[in-house]
Amino acid sequence: MMSAPRPRPEIFSIAPYVGGESKLPGIARPLKLSSNEGAFGPPPGARQAAAEAAAGMHRYPDPSSAQLRQAIGAKFGLNPAQIVCGNGSDELLTLLIQSYGGPGTELIMSEHGFSIYEIAGKLCGCTVVKVPETSLTTDIDGILAAVTPHTTMVFIANPNNPTGTMVTNADMRRLRAGLPAHVLLVIDAAYAEYVTRADYDAGSALVDEGENTVMTRTFSKIFGMGGARLGWAYAPTAIVDILNRVRPPFPVNSAASAAGIAALAEPGWLEMSQAHNQKARQRLSERLSQTGLTVYPSEANFILVDFETEARAVRADEFLRAQGIIVRRVASYKLPTCLRITIGTDDECNRVAAALAEFVHG
């Protein structure tokens, strides 16, 4: 008797990834603050470059993304030969897990770390170990204590999503020094451009100093190009060779590549976006704190707001939705009492602050 095709059993241990919602019934243009997208959209030059690239869409793109890698290297002072570009940093994170994981291996991550690590790890057959956090911050000693002979990878989002907390350069170096040399440390620095603290490093220094650390970055946040799906990794030469063996033939499309090059060249974009985020994040945090809500310190372009109980968080979310505002519930990250709110424009932040003040006092 014939039966239906049977998937690998570990797939059923994976909860599907759910992105931030963007639509509300009956509301034509809701305010979307659920996906940590850049407050100002893509730079004007990036939009123009993507449009102009459309004329050549019948041609396959450069499989090595050579011009894009040159532009990234020039912008951030990195060796282009050590850069690999991908269809969002998610793709590169997944390729690293596929390359260094598998059945019988362990992947260690922080308790509230980005869910793609767990999804890709389980799909690859890894045992995923989640280490409890301290004050919603990655516990370096806890991660080191969790290492076993089966550990092959440690994934740290820095700053972390969805908590917004950060591991200092000193602590990240302590982690690297305490890990066995064969354990790959992957630093997911998707929000690096928003950090202004002097005790932070996105990870490139650790990459340069050894053979066992990778830094990933993205154009989806401060460059406002989430829809283009463009990310990159900076890695030691041997790991670059592995990624180039396992990546798809054409991971980055021509329009995304052209837009990325133009975004990097946009005068003052990073400085303007960073300054706005820092000021708007502080102002929104203060206003929500004044209403009596708990706002956790954040180094990214979002804040995590605690409503004390899950029921109250759900009611707050429903109240915001009724006013056309979409934020992110984070119960799937084991933070059921919290909502994550992206830092938008000043007008958007004002709408959120006014709505939540009405919710609390109304």
Short mmCIF file of C-alpha atoms in Angstrom, two decimals:
data_model
loop_
_atom_site.label_atom_id
_atom_site.label_comp_id
_atom_site.label_asym_id
_atom_site.label_seq_id
_atom_site.Cartn_x
_atom_site.Cartn_y
_atom_site.Cartn_z
CA MET A 1 0.00 0.00 0.00
CA MET A 2 1.40 3.36 -0.99
CA SER A 3 1.76 6.07 1.63
CA ALA A 4 2.31 9.80 1.48
CA PRO A 5 5.86 11.20 1.37
CA ARG A 6 7.35 11.37 4.86
CA PRO A 7 9.46 14.35 5.95
CA ARG A 8 12.30 14.02 8.41
CA PRO A 9 10.82 13.71 11.93
CA GLU A 10 12.84 16.60 13.40
CA ILE A 11 10.92 19.01 11.18
CA PHE A 12 7.90 18.58 13.42
CA SER A 13 9.89 19.97 16.36
CA ILE A 14 10.15 23.30 14.53
CA ALA A 15 7.56 26.04 14.95
CA PRO A 16 7.20 28.01 11.69
CA TYR A 17 8.81 31.44 11.75
CA VAL A 18 6.19 34.18 11.90
CA GLY A 19 7.28 37.61 10.70
CA GLY A 20 5.89 40.90 11.91
CA GLU A 21 2.38 41.56 10.71
CA SER A 22 1.74 44.39 8.26
CA LYS A 23 -2.03 44.41 7.70
CA LEU A 24 -5.07 45.08 9.85
CA PRO A 25 -8.64 44.36 8.75
CA GLY A 26 -10.49 47.53 7.80
CA ILE A 27 -7.45 49.80 8.05
CA ALA A 28 -5.95 50.89 4.75
CA ARG A 29 -2.56 52.08 5.99
CA PRO A 30 -1.71 50.75 9.44
CA LEU A 31 1.36 51.93 11.29
CA LYS A 32 3.74 48.97 11.18
CA LEU A 33 6.21 48.87 14.06
CA SER A 34 6.50 45.11 14.27
CA SER A 35 9.58 44.22 12.22
CA ASN A 36 12.37 46.63 13.26
CA GLU A 37 12.54 48.12 9.79
CA GLY A 38 14.45 51.35 9.25
CA ALA A 39 12.46 54.43 10.23
CA PHE A 40 13.05 56.26 6.95
CA GLY A 41 12.90 53.45 4.40
CA PRO A 42 15.77 52.97 1.94
CA PRO A 43 18.13 55.80 0.98
CA PRO A 44 17.06 57.73 -2.16
CA GLY A 45 20.13 56.55 -4.03
CA ALA A 46 19.28 52.93 -3.29
CA ARG A 47 15.77 53.33 -4.67
CA GLN A 48 17.11 54.90 -7.85
CA ALA A 49 19.79 52.24 -8.30
CA ALA A 50 17.28 49.42 -7.89
CA ALA A 51 14.98 50.98 -10.48
CA GLU A 52 17.80 51.42 -12.98
CA ALA A 53 18.92 47.83 -12.45
CA ALA A 54 15.53 46.59 -13.64
CA ALA A 55 16.55 47.15 -17.26
CA GLY A 56 19.12 44.37 -16.93
CA MET A 57 17.01 41.82 -15.09
CA HIS A 58 17.27 39.38 -18.01
CA ARG A 59 20.95 38.93 -17.16
CA TYR A 60 22.16 36.72 -14.33
CA PRO A 61 23.89 38.65 -11.53
CA ASP A 62 27.53 38.34 -10.59
CA PRO A 63 27.63 35.15 -8.47
CA SER A 64 30.45 36.52 -6.32
CA SER A 65 28.89 39.98 -5.74
CA ALA A 66 32.36 41.43 -6.32
CA GLN A 67 31.36 45.11 -6.62
CA LEU A 68 29.10 44.88 -3.59
CA ARG A 69 31.84 43.21 -1.54
CA GLN A 70 34.27 45.94 -2.58
CA ALA A 71 31.77 48.60 -1.48
CA ILE A 72 31.16 46.90 1.88
CA GLY A 73 34.89 46.51 2.47
CA ALA A 74 35.55 50.17 1.65
CA LYS A 75 32.73 51.37 3.92
CA PHE A 76 33.68 49.34 6.98
CA GLY A 77 37.43 48.93 6.49
CA LEU A 78 37.30 45.19 5.81
CA ASN A 79 38.99 42.88 3.33
CA PRO A 80 36.49 42.21 0.50
CA ALA A 81 37.98 38.75 -0.01
CA GLN A 82 36.71 37.82 3.45
CA ILE A 83 33.13 38.93 2.74
CA VAL A 84 30.34 36.67 1.50
CA CYS A 85 26.99 38.17 0.47
CA GLY A 86 23.67 36.40 0.72
CA ASN A 87 19.90 36.56 0.41
CA GLY A 88 19.61 38.26 3.78
CA SER A 89 21.87 37.40 6.71
CA ASP A 90 19.37 34.62 7.55
CA GLU A 91 20.63 32.64 4.57
CA LEU A 92 24.24 32.96 5.68
CA LEU A 93 23.39 31.97 9.27
CA THR A 94 21.60 28.90 7.92
CA LEU A 95 24.51 27.97 5.66
CA LEU A 96 26.91 28.18 8.60
CA ILE A 97 24.71 25.84 10.62
CA GLN A 98 24.44 23.40 7.72
CA SER A 99 28.21 23.48 7.28
CA TYR A 100 29.31 23.10 10.89
CA GLY A 101 26.35 21.36 12.49
CA GLY A 102 24.43 18.16 11.89
CA PRO A 103 23.32 15.12 13.89
CA GLY A 104 25.40 14.58 16.99
CA THR A 105 26.42 18.24 17.29
CA GLU A 106 25.23 20.94 19.66
CA LEU A 107 24.39 24.56 18.89
CA ILE A 108 24.37 26.90 21.88
CA MET A 109 22.33 30.10 21.89
CA SER A 110 20.94 32.54 24.43
CA GLU A 111 17.50 31.88 25.90
CA HIS A 112 15.83 34.79 24.08
CA GLY A 113 18.07 34.70 21.01
CA PHE A 114 16.88 35.12 17.44
CA SER A 115 14.64 32.18 16.52
CA ILE A 116 16.32 31.40 13.18
CA TYR A 117 19.22 29.79 15.07
CA GLU A 118 16.88 27.23 16.62
CA ILE A 119 14.89 26.68 13.43
CA ALA A 120 17.95 26.12 11.24
CA GLY A 121 19.71 24.13 13.94
CA LYS A 122 16.89 21.65 14.41
CA LEU A 123 16.38 21.32 10.66
CA CYS A 124 20.05 20.40 10.38
CA GLY A 125 19.74 17.77 13.11
CA CYS A 126 21.64 19.69 15.80
CA THR A 127 20.76 19.62 19.46
CA VAL A 128 19.89 23.25 20.27
CA VAL A 129 20.87 24.34 23.78
CA LYS A 130 19.32 27.55 25.13
CA VAL A 131 21.17 29.17 28.01
CA PRO A 132 19.15 31.30 30.50
CA GLU A 133 19.87 35.02 30.45
CA THR A 134 20.71 37.42 33.27
CA SER A 135 18.54 40.56 33.25
CA LEU A 136 17.58 39.72 29.64
CA THR A 137 21.27 39.80 28.68
CA THR A 138 23.38 36.94 27.31
CA ASP A 139 25.08 35.11 30.21
CA ILE A 140 28.68 34.54 29.11
CA ASP A 141 29.53 32.27 32.03
CA GLY A 142 26.34 30.30 31.46
CA ILE A 143 27.23 29.72 27.81
CA LEU A 144 30.76 28.61 28.68
CA ALA A 145 29.36 26.22 31.27
CA ALA A 146 27.01 24.72 28.67
CA VAL A 147 29.81 23.69 26.31
CA THR A 148 30.30 19.92 25.93
CA PRO A 149 32.47 17.79 23.63
CA HIS A 150 29.53 17.84 21.19
CA THR A 151 29.36 21.64 20.91
CA THR A 152 30.39 22.93 17.49
CA MET A 153 28.71 26.37 17.36
CA VAL A 154 27.68 29.30 19.55
CA PHE A 155 25.34 31.96 18.12
CA ILE A 156 25.08 35.38 19.77
CA ALA A 157 22.92 38.22 18.44
CA ASN A 158 24.58 41.45 19.53
CA PRO A 159 22.56 43.58 20.14
CA ASN A 160 20.00 40.87 20.73
CA ASN A 161 16.57 40.64 19.15
CA PRO A 162 14.01 40.89 20.77
CA THR A 163 15.52 42.13 24.05
CA GLY A 164 17.72 44.94 22.70
CA THR A 165 20.48 44.16 25.19
CA MET A 166 24.17 44.09 24.30
CA VAL A 167 27.30 42.11 25.11
CA THR A 168 30.35 44.34 25.61
CA ASN A 169 33.52 43.87 23.61
CA ALA A 170 35.32 42.71 26.75
CA ASP A 171 32.71 40.05 27.50
CA MET A 172 32.63 38.85 23.89
CA ARG A 173 36.40 38.47 23.99
CA ARG A 174 36.11 36.57 27.25
CA LEU A 175 33.59 34.26 25.59
CA ARG A 176 35.86 33.66 22.61
CA ALA A 177 38.85 32.99 24.85
CA GLY A 178 36.86 30.51 26.93
CA LEU A 179 35.47 28.51 24.02
CA PRO A 180 37.45 25.60 22.59
CA ALA A 181 39.26 26.58 19.40
CA HIS A 182 37.16 24.22 17.26
CA VAL A 183 33.86 25.84 18.35
CA LEU A 184 32.61 28.39 15.84
CA LEU A 185 31.43 31.67 17.37
CA VAL A 186 28.89 33.46 15.16
CA ILE A 187 28.15 37.08 16.07
CA ASP A 188 24.91 38.24 14.46
CA ALA A 189 25.35 42.01 14.37
CA ALA A 190 22.21 42.97 12.46
CA TYR A 191 21.71 46.08 14.63
CA ALA A 192 25.39 47.08 14.89
CA GLU A 193 24.94 50.42 13.11
CA TYR A 194 22.57 51.64 15.83
CA VAL A 195 25.02 51.12 18.71
CA THR A 196 26.84 54.21 20.00
CA ARG A 197 28.54 52.80 23.10
CA ALA A 198 32.33 52.84 23.18
CA ASP A 199 32.50 49.37 24.77
CA TYR A 200 30.91 47.69 21.74
CA ASP A 201 32.48 45.94 18.77
CA ALA A 202 30.41 44.36 16.02
CA GLY A 203 32.81 41.43 15.77
CA SER A 204 35.25 42.21 12.97
CA ALA A 205 38.23 42.42 15.33
CA LEU A 206 37.65 38.89 16.60
CA VAL A 207 37.30 37.65 13.03
CA ASP A 208 40.68 39.18 12.16
CA GLU A 209 42.39 37.72 15.20
CA GLY A 210 41.60 34.04 14.65
CA GLU A 211 40.10 31.31 12.52
CA ASN A 212 36.94 30.55 14.48
CA THR A 213 34.68 33.63 14.53
CA VAL A 214 32.19 34.95 11.97
CA MET A 215 30.31 38.27 11.97
CA THR A 216 27.07 38.66 10.02
CA ARG A 217 25.43 41.95 9.05
CA THR A 218 22.38 43.10 7.12
CA PHE A 219 20.96 45.87 4.94
CA SER A 220 17.48 45.22 6.37
CA LYS A 221 17.66 47.57 9.36
CA ILE A 222 19.41 50.96 9.21
CA PHE A 223 19.59 50.84 5.41
CA GLY A 224 15.85 50.13 5.17
CA MET A 225 16.18 47.33 2.62
CA GLY A 226 14.39 44.41 4.30
CA GLY A 227 12.40 43.70 1.16
CA ALA A 228 15.56 43.42 -0.94
CA ARG A 229 16.91 40.54 1.20
CA LEU A 230 20.56 41.50 1.37
CA GLY A 231 23.03 40.43 4.04
CA TRP A 232 26.70 39.67 4.39
CA ALA A 233 29.21 37.78 6.48
CA TYR A 234 32.79 38.65 7.38
CA ALA A 235 34.80 35.52 8.09
CA PRO A 236 38.26 33.95 8.09
CA THR A 237 39.45 32.79 4.68
CA ALA A 238 38.84 29.09 5.38
CA ILE A 239 35.23 29.74 6.38
CA VAL A 240 34.70 32.00 3.37
CA ASP A 241 35.78 29.04 1.23
CA ILE A 242 33.18 26.84 2.92
CA LEU A 243 30.39 29.40 2.46
CA ASN A 244 31.25 29.83 -1.21
CA ARG A 245 31.01 26.08 -1.69
CA VAL A 246 27.55 25.75 -0.13
CA ARG A 247 25.84 29.00 -1.12
CA PRO A 248 23.39 29.10 -4.05
CA PRO A 249 24.90 29.98 -7.46
CA PHE A 250 23.33 33.46 -7.50
CA PRO A 251 22.48 34.41 -3.90
CA VAL A 252 22.10 38.17 -4.49
CA ASN A 253 19.92 39.58 -7.26
CA SER A 254 21.11 42.46 -9.42
CA ALA A 255 18.67 45.05 -8.08
CA ALA A 256 19.52 44.29 -4.46
CA SER A 257 23.23 44.46 -5.20
CA ALA A 258 22.93 47.81 -6.99
CA ALA A 259 20.76 49.20 -4.19
CA GLY A 260 23.22 48.01 -1.56
CA ILE A 261 26.17 49.69 -3.26
CA ALA A 262 24.20 52.93 -3.54
CA ALA A 263 23.00 52.74 0.06
CA LEU A 264 26.55 52.47 1.31
CA ALA A 265 27.44 55.60 -0.67
CA GLU A 266 24.48 57.70 0.51
CA PRO A 267 26.02 60.79 2.18
CA GLY A 268 25.26 61.06 5.90
CA TRP A 269 22.68 58.26 5.93
CA LEU A 270 24.20 56.22 8.75
CA GLU A 271 24.90 59.27 10.90
CA MET A 272 21.41 60.73 10.42
CA SER A 273 19.66 57.42 11.09
CA GLN A 274 21.74 56.62 14.14
CA ALA A 275 21.24 60.06 15.68
CA HIS A 276 17.48 59.93 15.13
CA ASN A 277 17.21 56.44 16.58
CA GLN A 278 19.14 57.32 19.71
CA LYS A 279 17.08 60.43 20.40
CA ALA A 280 13.69 58.93 19.50
CA ARG A 281 14.36 55.72 21.44
CA GLN A 282 15.25 57.66 24.57
CA ARG A 283 12.22 59.94 24.26
CA LEU A 284 9.78 57.07 23.68
CA SER A 285 11.28 55.05 26.53
CA GLU A 286 10.94 57.99 28.90
CA ARG A 287 7.33 58.68 27.91
CA LEU A 288 6.30 55.06 28.35
CA SER A 289 8.15 54.81 31.65
CA GLN A 290 6.27 57.88 32.88
CA THR A 291 3.01 56.00 32.34
CA GLY A 292 4.22 53.29 34.71
CA LEU A 293 5.28 50.72 32.11
CA THR A 294 8.63 48.93 32.36
CA VAL A 295 10.89 49.67 29.39
CA TYR A 296 14.08 47.67 29.17
CA PRO A 297 17.28 49.42 28.05
CA SER A 298 17.95 48.88 24.34
CA GLU A 299 20.89 49.44 22.02
CA ALA A 300 18.91 48.65 18.86
CA ASN A 301 16.09 50.31 16.90
CA PHE A 302 13.33 48.92 19.09
CA ILE A 303 12.33 48.76 22.72
CA LEU A 304 10.91 45.92 24.79
CA VAL A 305 8.01 46.99 27.00
CA ASP A 306 6.78 44.87 29.91
CA PHE A 307 3.09 44.93 30.86
CA GLU A 308 3.52 42.69 33.94
CA THR A 309 1.01 40.03 32.84
CA GLU A 310 0.40 38.26 29.56
CA ALA A 311 -3.29 39.20 29.63
CA ARG A 312 -2.43 42.89 29.93
CA ALA A 313 0.11 42.65 27.12
CA VAL A 314 -2.52 41.09 24.89
CA ARG A 315 -5.03 43.80 25.78
CA ALA A 316 -2.44 46.49 25.02
CA ASP A 317 -1.70 44.90 21.67
CA GLU A 318 -5.40 44.74 20.83
CA PHE A 319 -5.85 48.37 21.92
CA LEU A 320 -3.02 49.48 19.62
CA ARG A 321 -4.43 47.46 16.74
CA ALA A 322 -7.78 49.14 17.16
CA GLN A 323 -5.94 52.43 16.56
CA GLY A 324 -4.17 51.09 13.50
CA ILE A 325 -0.81 50.41 15.19
CA ILE A 326 0.95 47.05 14.82
CA VAL A 327 3.69 46.09 17.29
CA ARG A 328 5.15 42.66 18.02
CA ARG A 329 4.04 40.14 20.59
CA VAL A 330 7.03 38.12 21.74
CA ALA A 331 5.41 35.24 23.61
CA SER A 332 7.16 32.85 21.18
CA TYR A 333 10.44 34.11 22.65
CA LYS A 334 9.21 33.22 26.15
CA LEU A 335 8.50 36.87 26.90
CA PRO A 336 4.69 36.67 27.11
CA THR A 337 4.25 39.82 29.22
CA CYS A 338 6.12 42.01 26.71
CA LEU A 339 5.59 43.83 23.45
CA ARG A 340 8.45 44.84 21.14
CA ILE A 341 8.04 48.25 19.50
CA THR A 342 10.14 49.46 16.58
CA ILE A 343 11.49 53.02 16.72
CA GLY A 344 9.83 54.80 13.80
CA THR A 345 9.72 58.44 12.84
CA ASP A 346 8.99 61.10 15.46
CA ASP A 347 5.32 61.21 14.43
CA GLU A 348 5.04 57.43 14.64
CA CYS A 349 6.67 57.33 18.08
CA ASN A 350 4.31 60.07 19.25
CA ARG A 351 1.30 58.01 18.11
CA VAL A 352 2.51 54.99 20.05
CA ALA A 353 3.25 56.99 23.18
CA ALA A 354 -0.15 58.70 23.13
CA ALA A 355 -1.98 55.43 22.48
CA LEU A 356 -0.26 53.55 25.32
CA ALA A 357 -0.80 56.45 27.71
CA GLU A 358 -4.48 56.27 26.88
CA PHE A 359 -4.41 52.49 27.39
CA VAL A 360 -2.75 52.74 30.80
CA HIS A 361 -4.83 55.62 32.13
CA GLY A 362 -8.05 54.83 30.35
#
